Coordinates of C-alpha atoms in Angstrom, one line a residue:
M23 CA 129.4 -63.8 3.3
K24 CA 128.0 -67.6 2.0
P25 CA 132.0 -68.8 2.0
L26 CA 133.3 -67.7 4.9
Y27 CA 129.8 -69.9 6.2
I28 CA 130.7 -72.9 4.0
F29 CA 134.0 -72.1 5.1
L30 CA 133.6 -73.0 9.3
L31 CA 131.4 -75.8 8.9
L32 CA 134.2 -77.0 7.3
L33 CA 135.9 -77.2 10.4
L34 CA 133.5 -77.5 13.5
F35 CA 133.0 -80.7 10.5
T36 CA 136.1 -82.1 11.0
V37 CA 137.2 -80.7 14.6
F38 CA 134.2 -83.1 15.5
S39 CA 135.8 -85.7 13.5
C40 CA 138.8 -85.8 15.2
V41 CA 136.4 -86.8 18.5
R42 CA 135.3 -88.6 17.8
K43 CA 137.3 -91.5 16.3
N44 CA 139.9 -89.9 19.5
S45 CA 136.6 -91.1 21.4
E46 CA 136.7 -94.9 19.6
I47 CA 140.3 -95.2 19.3
L48 CA 140.2 -94.7 23.4
N49 CA 137.1 -97.5 23.9
E50 CA 139.6 -99.6 21.8
V51 CA 142.5 -99.0 24.2
D52 CA 140.3 -99.1 27.5
S53 CA 139.3 -103.0 26.1
S54 CA 142.8 -104.0 25.4
Y55 CA 144.7 -102.4 28.8
Y56 CA 141.9 -104.2 31.2
D57 CA 142.4 -108.1 30.0
R58 CA 146.2 -107.2 29.7
A59 CA 145.3 -106.5 33.9
Y60 CA 143.4 -108.9 34.7
T61 CA 146.3 -111.3 33.2
F62 CA 149.4 -110.0 34.6
L63 CA 146.0 -110.5 38.6
E64 CA 146.0 -114.3 37.3
K65 CA 149.9 -114.9 36.5
G66 CA 150.7 -113.2 40.3
S67 CA 152.6 -110.6 38.3
T68 CA 151.0 -107.1 40.6
D69 CA 153.0 -105.4 39.8
S70 CA 151.9 -105.4 36.2
A71 CA 148.5 -105.7 37.4
F72 CA 148.8 -102.5 39.1
L73 CA 150.1 -100.7 37.1
V74 CA 148.2 -101.3 34.1
F75 CA 144.9 -99.8 36.3
S76 CA 146.2 -97.2 37.2
Q77 CA 146.5 -96.9 33.8
V78 CA 143.4 -98.0 32.4
K79 CA 141.7 -96.2 34.9
D80 CA 143.5 -92.1 34.0
L81 CA 141.0 -93.5 30.3
Y82 CA 138.7 -94.4 32.1
I83 CA 138.0 -91.3 34.2
E84 CA 138.6 -88.9 30.6
A85 CA 135.5 -90.9 29.7
N86 CA 133.0 -89.9 32.7
D87 CA 133.1 -93.6 32.5
S88 CA 132.8 -94.1 36.9
L89 CA 131.5 -97.3 37.2
N90 CA 135.2 -98.9 35.5
T91 CA 137.5 -96.1 37.1
A92 CA 136.0 -97.4 40.9
N93 CA 136.1 -101.4 39.0
C94 CA 140.4 -100.5 38.5
L95 CA 140.7 -98.6 41.9
I96 CA 139.3 -101.6 44.2
N97 CA 141.1 -103.9 42.3
M98 CA 144.5 -101.7 42.5
A99 CA 143.4 -101.6 47.2
V100 CA 143.5 -105.4 46.8
I101 CA 145.9 -105.5 45.0
Q102 CA 147.8 -103.1 47.6
K103 CA 145.5 -105.4 50.4
D104 CA 147.5 -109.3 50.0
N105 CA 150.7 -107.4 49.5
G106 CA 150.5 -106.1 52.8
D107 CA 150.3 -102.2 51.9
Y108 CA 147.5 -102.0 54.2
F109 CA 147.6 -97.6 55.2
G110 CA 147.8 -97.3 49.7
A111 CA 144.4 -100.1 50.4
Q112 CA 142.6 -97.5 52.2
E113 CA 143.0 -94.5 50.4
T114 CA 143.2 -96.5 47.4
A115 CA 139.7 -98.0 48.5
L116 CA 138.6 -94.8 49.6
Q117 CA 138.9 -92.8 46.3
A118 CA 137.0 -95.7 44.5
V119 CA 133.7 -94.3 47.1
G120 CA 134.4 -91.0 45.5
Y121 CA 133.5 -92.7 41.6
M122 CA 130.1 -94.6 42.8
N123 CA 126.8 -93.9 43.4
T124 CA 124.9 -95.8 46.4
K125 CA 121.8 -95.0 44.7
D126 CA 122.2 -97.6 42.3
D127 CA 122.4 -100.9 42.1
K128 CA 124.6 -101.4 39.5
Y129 CA 127.8 -100.0 41.7
S130 CA 125.9 -102.8 45.0
A131 CA 128.2 -105.3 43.6
Y132 CA 131.5 -103.3 43.7
L133 CA 130.5 -101.0 46.7
S134 CA 130.2 -104.2 49.0
T135 CA 133.5 -105.5 47.5
N136 CA 135.3 -102.0 48.8
Y137 CA 133.9 -102.4 51.7
N138 CA 134.9 -105.5 52.3
N139 CA 138.3 -104.3 51.3
L140 CA 138.8 -101.3 53.8
G141 CA 137.4 -103.4 56.2
V142 CA 140.0 -106.0 56.0
A143 CA 143.4 -103.5 55.5
S144 CA 142.0 -101.4 58.3
A145 CA 141.9 -105.4 60.6
A146 CA 144.9 -105.9 59.4
L147 CA 146.7 -102.6 61.1
N148 CA 143.6 -103.4 64.0
Q149 CA 141.0 -100.7 63.1
F150 CA 139.3 -102.8 64.5
Q151 CA 136.5 -100.0 65.1
P152 CA 136.0 -98.7 61.5
A153 CA 136.3 -102.5 60.4
L154 CA 133.1 -103.1 61.9
S155 CA 131.4 -100.4 59.8
F156 CA 133.4 -100.8 56.8
Y157 CA 132.0 -105.3 57.3
E158 CA 128.4 -103.5 57.7
F159 CA 128.3 -101.5 54.9
A160 CA 129.3 -104.5 52.6
L161 CA 126.4 -106.4 54.2
K162 CA 124.6 -103.5 53.3
F163 CA 125.1 -103.5 49.3
S164 CA 125.4 -108.0 49.3
N165 CA 123.6 -109.1 47.0
D166 CA 125.7 -113.1 47.1
S167 CA 124.4 -114.9 50.3
A168 CA 128.4 -115.9 49.6
N169 CA 128.9 -113.0 50.2
T170 CA 126.6 -112.3 52.9
F171 CA 127.9 -115.2 55.4
I172 CA 130.9 -113.7 55.0
Y173 CA 131.1 -110.4 55.5
Q174 CA 128.7 -111.2 59.0
N175 CA 132.2 -113.5 60.5
N176 CA 134.3 -111.3 60.1
I177 CA 131.4 -108.4 61.4
A178 CA 131.5 -111.3 64.2
M179 CA 135.3 -111.8 64.8
C180 CA 135.1 -107.9 65.1
Y181 CA 133.3 -107.3 67.6
Q182 CA 135.4 -110.8 69.6
N183 CA 138.8 -108.3 68.6
L184 CA 136.8 -105.2 70.2
K185 CA 135.7 -108.2 73.4
D186 CA 131.8 -107.4 72.5
Y187 CA 132.1 -111.7 73.4
R188 CA 128.5 -111.4 73.7
K189 CA 127.7 -110.1 70.5
A190 CA 129.9 -111.9 68.6
I191 CA 128.1 -116.1 70.2
Q192 CA 124.9 -113.9 69.2
M193 CA 125.9 -114.0 65.3
Y194 CA 128.0 -117.3 65.3
Q195 CA 124.7 -118.4 66.7
N196 CA 122.9 -117.3 64.6
L197 CA 125.6 -118.3 61.5
L198 CA 125.5 -121.4 63.5
N199 CA 121.9 -122.0 63.2
K200 CA 120.6 -121.2 59.4
N201 CA 121.4 -124.9 57.3
I202 CA 124.5 -124.2 56.6
S203 CA 125.4 -126.2 53.7
S204 CA 129.3 -126.1 52.9
P205 CA 130.6 -128.3 55.4
K206 CA 134.0 -125.5 55.8
R207 CA 131.1 -122.2 56.9
Y208 CA 130.0 -124.8 59.4
A209 CA 133.5 -125.8 60.5
L210 CA 134.4 -122.3 60.1
I211 CA 131.9 -120.9 62.8
L212 CA 131.6 -123.6 64.9
S213 CA 135.3 -122.9 65.5
N214 CA 135.3 -119.7 65.9
L215 CA 131.8 -119.8 68.0
A216 CA 133.8 -122.3 70.4
R217 CA 136.9 -119.7 70.7
T218 CA 134.4 -116.8 71.1
K219 CA 132.7 -118.7 75.0
W220 CA 136.6 -120.0 75.2
L221 CA 137.6 -116.9 75.7
E222 CA 134.4 -114.5 77.3
N223 CA 134.9 -117.7 79.8
K224 CA 138.2 -119.8 79.9
Q225 CA 136.1 -122.6 82.4
Y226 CA 134.7 -123.0 78.6
N227 CA 135.5 -127.0 77.2
A228 CA 135.2 -126.0 73.5
E229 CA 137.4 -129.2 73.5
E230 CA 134.9 -131.0 72.1
E231 CA 133.4 -128.4 69.4
L232 CA 136.2 -127.3 68.1
L233 CA 137.4 -131.2 67.8
E234 CA 134.6 -131.8 65.7
A235 CA 135.4 -128.4 63.7
L236 CA 139.5 -129.9 63.0
S237 CA 137.4 -133.5 62.0
I238 CA 136.2 -131.9 59.8
R239 CA 138.4 -129.7 57.5
E240 CA 141.0 -132.5 57.9
R241 CA 138.3 -134.0 55.9
E242 CA 137.4 -131.4 53.6
K243 CA 141.4 -131.1 53.2
D244 CA 141.1 -127.1 54.4
L245 CA 144.8 -126.8 54.8
V246 CA 142.9 -122.6 55.6
G247 CA 140.9 -124.3 58.1
L248 CA 143.2 -126.5 59.7
N249 CA 145.8 -123.8 60.3
A250 CA 143.1 -121.6 61.9
S251 CA 141.8 -124.6 63.8
Y252 CA 145.3 -125.5 65.3
A253 CA 145.6 -122.4 65.7
H254 CA 141.9 -122.1 68.7
L255 CA 143.5 -125.6 70.1
S256 CA 147.1 -124.4 70.7
D257 CA 145.9 -120.9 72.8
Y258 CA 142.9 -124.0 74.2
Y259 CA 145.5 -125.8 76.4
E260 CA 147.6 -123.8 76.8
D261 CA 146.9 -123.6 80.4
K262 CA 145.6 -127.1 80.0
N263 CA 148.3 -129.3 78.4
L264 CA 151.4 -127.8 77.3
A265 CA 152.7 -130.6 75.1
L266 CA 149.5 -130.4 72.6
A267 CA 149.6 -127.2 72.4
L268 CA 153.4 -127.2 71.5
Q269 CA 151.9 -130.1 69.4
Y270 CA 148.9 -128.3 67.5
A271 CA 151.8 -125.4 67.5
N272 CA 154.6 -127.4 64.8
K273 CA 151.6 -128.7 63.1
M274 CA 149.9 -124.5 62.2
Y275 CA 154.0 -123.7 61.1
E276 CA 153.9 -126.8 59.5
V277 CA 150.0 -126.2 57.6
S278 CA 150.9 -122.3 57.0
K279 CA 154.9 -122.6 55.2
K280 CA 152.4 -125.4 52.2
I281 CA 150.1 -122.7 52.0
K282 CA 152.4 -119.6 52.1
R283 CA 151.0 -117.0 54.5
A284 CA 153.8 -115.5 56.1
D285 CA 151.4 -113.7 58.6
N286 CA 150.4 -117.2 59.6
E287 CA 154.3 -118.3 60.1
V288 CA 154.8 -115.6 61.7
S289 CA 152.1 -116.5 64.6
A290 CA 153.0 -120.2 64.2
M291 CA 156.7 -119.3 65.1
A292 CA 156.1 -116.6 68.0
R293 CA 153.1 -119.3 69.0
L294 CA 156.3 -121.9 69.5
I295 CA 158.9 -119.4 70.9
E296 CA 156.5 -119.6 73.3
L297 CA 155.1 -122.2 74.7
T298 CA 159.0 -124.3 73.9
P299 CA 161.5 -124.2 76.8
S300 CA 163.7 -121.2 76.5
G301 CA 167.2 -123.1 75.5
A302 CA 165.1 -124.7 72.6
A303 CA 163.3 -121.9 71.8
K304 CA 166.0 -120.6 70.5
N305 CA 166.5 -121.9 66.6
Y306 CA 162.7 -120.2 66.6
F307 CA 163.6 -117.0 67.3
K308 CA 167.0 -116.8 64.7
K309 CA 163.8 -118.5 62.6
Y310 CA 160.7 -116.2 63.3
Q311 CA 163.4 -112.8 63.3
H312 CA 164.5 -113.7 59.9
L313 CA 160.5 -114.0 58.9
S314 CA 159.2 -111.4 60.9
D315 CA 161.9 -108.8 58.9
S316 CA 161.8 -110.4 55.8
I317 CA 157.8 -109.6 56.3
Q318 CA 157.8 -106.1 57.0
Q319 CA 161.3 -105.4 54.7
A320 CA 157.9 -106.5 51.9
R321 CA 155.8 -104.6 53.0
S322 CA 157.6 -101.6 52.8
E323 CA 159.1 -102.8 49.3
A324 CA 154.8 -103.1 47.7
K325 CA 154.4 -99.6 50.1
N326 CA 157.4 -98.0 48.3
Q327 CA 156.8 -99.8 45.4
F328 CA 153.2 -99.0 44.8
A329 CA 153.5 -95.5 46.1
L330 CA 156.9 -95.0 43.2
I331 CA 154.5 -96.8 40.9
R332 CA 151.7 -94.1 41.0
Y333 CA 153.9 -91.1 41.3
E334 CA 155.1 -92.7 37.9
V335 CA 151.9 -92.7 36.4
E336 CA 150.7 -89.4 37.9
K337 CA 154.1 -87.8 37.0
N338 CA 153.1 -89.6 33.2
K339 CA 149.2 -88.2 32.9
A340 CA 151.4 -84.6 34.3
D341 CA 153.4 -84.0 31.5
N342 CA 149.9 -85.8 28.4
L343 CA 147.5 -83.5 29.7
R344 CA 150.5 -80.5 29.3
L345 CA 151.4 -82.1 25.8
E346 CA 147.6 -82.5 25.2
K347 CA 147.1 -78.4 26.4
E348 CA 150.4 -77.4 23.7
N349 CA 148.3 -78.9 21.2
A350 CA 145.7 -77.3 22.3
E351 CA 146.8 -74.0 22.3
K352 CA 148.3 -74.6 18.7
Q353 CA 145.2 -76.4 17.7
N354 CA 143.6 -73.4 18.3
R355 CA 146.3 -71.0 17.3
L356 CA 145.1 -72.1 13.8
I357 CA 142.0 -72.0 14.4
R358 CA 141.8 -67.9 15.3
Q359 CA 144.5 -67.2 12.6
R360 CA 142.1 -69.3 10.1
V361 CA 139.6 -67.9 11.5
I362 CA 140.5 -64.1 10.7
T363 CA 142.0 -64.9 7.7
G364 CA 139.1 -66.1 6.8
A365 CA 137.0 -62.9 7.7
S366 CA 140.0 -60.4 6.1
I367 CA 139.5 -62.2 2.5
F368 CA 135.9 -61.7 3.4
L369 CA 135.7 -57.7 4.9
L370 CA 138.8 -57.4 2.1
V371 CA 136.3 -59.0 -1.3
L372 CA 133.3 -57.1 0.7
V373 CA 135.2 -53.4 0.7
A374 CA 137.0 -53.6 -2.6
G375 CA 133.6 -54.1 -3.9
G376 CA 131.8 -51.9 -2.1
G377 CA 135.1 -48.8 -3.0
T378 CA 134.8 -50.4 -6.6
L379 CA 130.6 -49.5 -6.6
W380 CA 131.3 -46.2 -5.3
Y381 CA 134.4 -45.1 -7.6
K382 CA 131.7 -46.5 -10.5
R383 CA 128.5 -44.3 -8.8
R384 CA 131.4 -40.9 -8.0
K385 CA 132.6 -41.3 -11.9
Q386 CA 129.3 -41.8 -13.0
R387 CA 128.3 -39.2 -10.6
L388 CA 131.0 -36.5 -11.9
E389 CA 130.5 -37.1 -15.6
L390 CA 126.7 -36.2 -15.3
E391 CA 127.8 -33.1 -13.8
A392 CA 130.3 -32.4 -16.1
Q393 CA 127.8 -32.8 -19.2
N394 CA 125.3 -30.9 -17.6
R395 CA 128.1 -27.9 -17.2
V396 CA 128.8 -28.3 -21.0
K397 CA 124.6 -28.7 -21.4
E398 CA 124.7 -24.8 -18.9
T399 CA 127.5 -23.7 -20.7
Q400 CA 125.9 -23.7 -24.5
L401 CA 122.8 -22.7 -23.0
H402 CA 125.0 -19.5 -21.7
L403 CA 127.1 -18.7 -24.9
S404 CA 123.7 -19.8 -27.6
K405 CA 121.8 -17.3 -25.8
K406 CA 124.4 -14.9 -25.5
I407 CA 125.3 -15.4 -28.6
H408 CA 121.0 -14.3 -29.9
D409 CA 121.3 -11.6 -27.5
V410 CA 124.2 -9.8 -28.1
V411 CA 125.3 -11.4 -32.0
A412 CA 122.5 -12.3 -33.6
N413 CA 120.3 -10.2 -31.8
G414 CA 123.2 -6.4 -33.1
I415 CA 122.8 -8.6 -36.4
Y416 CA 119.5 -8.1 -37.0
R417 CA 119.9 -4.4 -35.6
V418 CA 122.2 -3.4 -38.3
M419 CA 120.6 -5.2 -40.6
S420 CA 117.1 -3.5 -39.9
E421 CA 119.0 -0.4 -40.2
I422 CA 120.2 -0.3 -43.8
E423 CA 117.0 -2.1 -44.9
H424 CA 114.7 0.6 -43.7
G425 CA 117.6 3.3 -44.0
D426 CA 117.0 5.9 -46.9
E427 CA 121.4 6.4 -46.3
V428 CA 123.8 4.1 -44.7
D429 CA 126.4 5.7 -42.8
R430 CA 129.0 3.8 -43.3
D431 CA 130.9 5.0 -40.8
G432 CA 128.6 4.9 -38.2
V433 CA 128.1 0.6 -39.4
L434 CA 131.5 -0.2 -39.0
D435 CA 131.4 1.2 -35.9
K436 CA 128.7 -1.6 -34.7
L437 CA 130.2 -5.0 -35.9
E438 CA 133.2 -3.4 -34.3
N439 CA 131.3 -3.3 -31.7
M440 CA 129.8 -6.6 -31.8
Y441 CA 132.9 -8.0 -33.1
H442 CA 134.7 -7.4 -28.9
Q443 CA 131.3 -8.9 -27.5
S444 CA 131.7 -12.4 -29.1
R445 CA 135.7 -12.9 -27.9
D446 CA 134.0 -11.4 -24.3
I447 CA 132.1 -13.7 -25.0
S448 CA 134.9 -16.5 -26.0
H449 CA 137.2 -15.6 -23.0
D450 CA 134.1 -15.5 -20.5
V451 CA 133.2 -19.1 -21.3
E452 CA 136.8 -20.2 -21.4
Q453 CA 137.7 -18.6 -17.8
Q454 CA 134.0 -20.3 -17.0
T455 CA 135.2 -23.9 -17.7
I456 CA 138.5 -22.8 -15.6
T457 CA 137.0 -22.0 -13.0
E458 CA 134.3 -24.0 -12.9
T459 CA 137.2 -28.1 -13.1
P460 CA 137.4 -29.2 -9.5
Y461 CA 140.9 -27.9 -7.3
N462 CA 141.4 -31.8 -6.5
E463 CA 140.9 -31.9 -10.0
Q464 CA 143.3 -29.8 -10.2
L465 CA 145.8 -30.7 -7.5
A466 CA 145.6 -34.4 -9.7
S467 CA 146.5 -33.4 -13.1
L468 CA 149.5 -30.9 -11.5
L469 CA 150.6 -33.5 -9.9
K470 CA 150.1 -36.8 -12.2
S471 CA 152.1 -35.1 -15.1
F472 CA 155.5 -34.9 -13.0
A473 CA 154.7 -39.1 -13.6
A474 CA 156.9 -41.2 -15.7
D475 CA 157.7 -45.2 -16.8
H476 CA 160.8 -44.9 -14.0
R477 CA 158.7 -43.2 -11.7
R478 CA 155.5 -43.0 -10.1
V479 CA 153.4 -40.0 -8.2
L480 CA 151.1 -41.3 -4.9
I481 CA 148.5 -39.2 -3.9
A482 CA 146.4 -39.1 -0.9
G483 CA 143.7 -36.8 0.7
N484 CA 142.6 -34.5 -2.2
D485 CA 139.1 -35.1 -2.0
A486 CA 137.1 -32.7 -3.4
E487 CA 135.4 -31.9 0.4
Q488 CA 138.8 -31.9 1.2
W489 CA 138.9 -28.4 -0.5
N490 CA 135.8 -27.0 0.8
D491 CA 135.7 -23.8 3.1
I492 CA 139.5 -22.7 1.9
S493 CA 139.9 -19.6 0.5
K494 CA 141.0 -19.6 -2.8
R495 CA 144.7 -17.5 -2.5
I496 CA 145.6 -20.3 0.0
K497 CA 144.4 -23.0 -3.3
D498 CA 146.5 -20.6 -5.9
E499 CA 149.4 -20.7 -3.8
V500 CA 149.1 -24.2 -2.7
K501 CA 149.5 -25.3 -6.2
Y502 CA 152.6 -22.7 -7.2
V503 CA 154.6 -23.8 -4.1
L504 CA 153.7 -27.7 -4.8
Q505 CA 154.4 -26.7 -9.7
E506 CA 157.5 -25.7 -7.7
L507 CA 159.0 -29.6 -5.5
M508 CA 157.9 -31.1 -8.2
V509 CA 159.3 -29.1 -10.6
N510 CA 162.9 -29.6 -8.2
M511 CA 162.1 -32.8 -8.1
K512 CA 162.2 -33.7 -11.5
K513 CA 165.7 -31.9 -11.9
H514 CA 168.1 -32.7 -9.1
S515 CA 165.9 -35.7 -6.7
Q516 CA 166.4 -39.3 -9.7
A517 CA 163.2 -40.0 -7.4
E518 CA 161.5 -43.5 -8.1
Q519 CA 158.7 -42.5 -6.1
V520 CA 156.8 -39.9 -4.5
V521 CA 154.0 -39.4 -2.4
V522 CA 152.3 -36.2 -2.2
R523 CA 149.0 -36.3 1.8
F524 CA 146.9 -33.8 2.3
E525 CA 145.4 -33.2 5.8
K526 CA 143.0 -31.1 7.6
S527 CA 142.6 -31.4 11.1
E528 CA 141.9 -28.3 13.7
Q529 CA 141.9 -25.5 11.8
K530 CA 144.7 -26.8 9.7
L531 CA 145.8 -27.7 6.5
N532 CA 149.1 -30.4 6.6
I533 CA 151.2 -30.7 3.3
F534 CA 152.7 -34.4 4.3
Y535 CA 155.8 -34.7 0.8
K536 CA 158.2 -37.5 0.5
D537 CA 160.6 -38.5 -2.1
N538 CA 163.0 -41.8 -2.2
G539 CA 165.5 -39.4 -4.8
V540 CA 169.2 -38.0 -3.4
G541 CA 167.5 -35.1 -1.5
I542 CA 168.6 -32.0 -1.7
P543 CA 172.6 -31.3 -2.6
E544 CA 174.1 -28.3 -0.6
E545 CA 174.5 -26.1 -3.4
K546 CA 171.1 -26.3 -4.3
S547 CA 169.5 -26.0 -1.3
N548 CA 169.8 -22.1 -0.7
G549 CA 168.4 -21.9 -4.6
K550 CA 165.9 -19.3 -5.3
G551 CA 163.0 -21.9 -6.2
L552 CA 163.6 -23.4 -2.1
A553 CA 163.6 -20.0 -1.4
N554 CA 160.6 -18.7 -2.9
T555 CA 158.6 -21.9 -1.3
V556 CA 159.2 -20.7 1.9
S557 CA 157.7 -17.3 1.4
R558 CA 154.7 -18.0 0.0
I559 CA 154.0 -20.1 2.4
E560 CA 155.4 -17.7 5.3
S561 CA 153.0 -15.5 4.1
L562 CA 149.9 -17.5 4.2
G563 CA 151.5 -18.1 8.0
G564 CA 151.6 -20.8 7.7
K565 CA 155.7 -23.0 8.3
I566 CA 157.5 -24.9 5.9
T567 CA 160.5 -27.9 7.0
F568 CA 162.9 -29.2 4.9
V569 CA 164.0 -33.2 6.3
N570 CA 166.6 -33.9 3.6
E571 CA 169.3 -36.7 3.9
P572 CA 171.2 -36.7 1.1
G573 CA 171.2 -40.8 -0.4
K574 CA 168.1 -41.1 0.8
G575 CA 165.7 -39.0 0.4
L576 CA 163.3 -36.0 1.0
N577 CA 161.0 -35.2 3.7
I578 CA 158.4 -31.6 3.6
T579 CA 155.9 -30.7 5.9
T580 CA 153.4 -28.5 5.5
I581 CA 151.1 -26.2 8.1
I582 CA 148.8 -23.7 6.4
P583 CA 146.6 -22.4 9.3
L584 CA 142.4 -21.6 8.1

């Protein structure tokens, strides 16, 4: 039992060691992949960054690290949004939400960033109502003043796009009333507030506020802000001063090319087409159409590209899972085989030890019984000799000693009688000794006497209990039949191996004989010996069947009813 226990402990130790080693390797790979992803992102290789983030995300899922899993998905969603794949960005960002705990403060920064990204993607798809909800969630989880300002501005912009100008103005006014230390932020809110007031009431004079915001942005060299100011002023002057509106549209177009924002460039081009006389707008229209088609194509390519990357990652993941499953199954089979082998060896040792112990005890018991029988025979013999011989001689001696005359003939008759009685005693002892030998041992001795260096005789089922309740007649006939079969085998079969098996079931005695000799030659199949064998079995009401396969051996089945 102890060797098997030690074997199982070693096996468990090996498994846990492998798991610990794999965990250490996983942590090392995670760090390396994460650094690579940000390196690609900083270089502008967004497709490579997206691929690495997707791969390391799966490793974090496997390690049950929900925070870093969410972070990878958020970065993937931002990359998709920046490349115009807004639907894909929404899907990825919503997937990230499932890995974050809204009640745990360590997730707050990630939640606010992710919800804001969802809002931006939704607004780009003109889904302003969902965008508003996402921005409000971003504001709820924000713990950074700079981000809070951006989220509030985005919320106000959503209200403006939903034409709820009153709420938008209220939010912008609240932001403007705060002490805004950054000139860029002040210009942003001032311009947006003036535009919203003008959108609510086209009679509102927003010129001074729009120009003040423009002046601040020019001083701060805020190109993104300038692009917005030019757009606001072009809209404002469209019905008041067409030349100024066209001038600001041109400036908007020039700045949009500098900041390399295709959407802003398209918007500027559309405004130029709208404000330029029909004849001169033809050139703008061709550029607009080309640029618009390019943007649409780029977005489609980005969408397909990210979808393809995700497909390849998922495919590789599925292949890896399949290989891991196959390896796990192989490992399990190996473990099962080792356990079965260990258990089999243990059971074999147990059975062999138990069998050896049983055999020794049985041998000791049989030897003790034999010794007791010898002692009983000796005691019986001594008593007989004492009663018959010693007492008889003593009686004759007494007659001679005390008689007046010796009757010679009478004495001789008495001595002859004692002689015959002593022979009877010897005969009885021999008979008693023969009959007291167990029948199974008699059979074993008979069968084993035909074994030789080139021939093995195997016996099965010849237990002493097997012959209980079987009549002496059947035992005698069985002995004669087996003797005839073994003699026939020795003379004719040239067998190297003989097997004799005994079985008792359903009130029948079954005897199976098999050898690997040449079988029974045709000229011997009707011999007298075999005929006597059949006759003996049939006289017991039994049946004997010969299956002769020349060159392969002989099978004999004997069935005797009990």
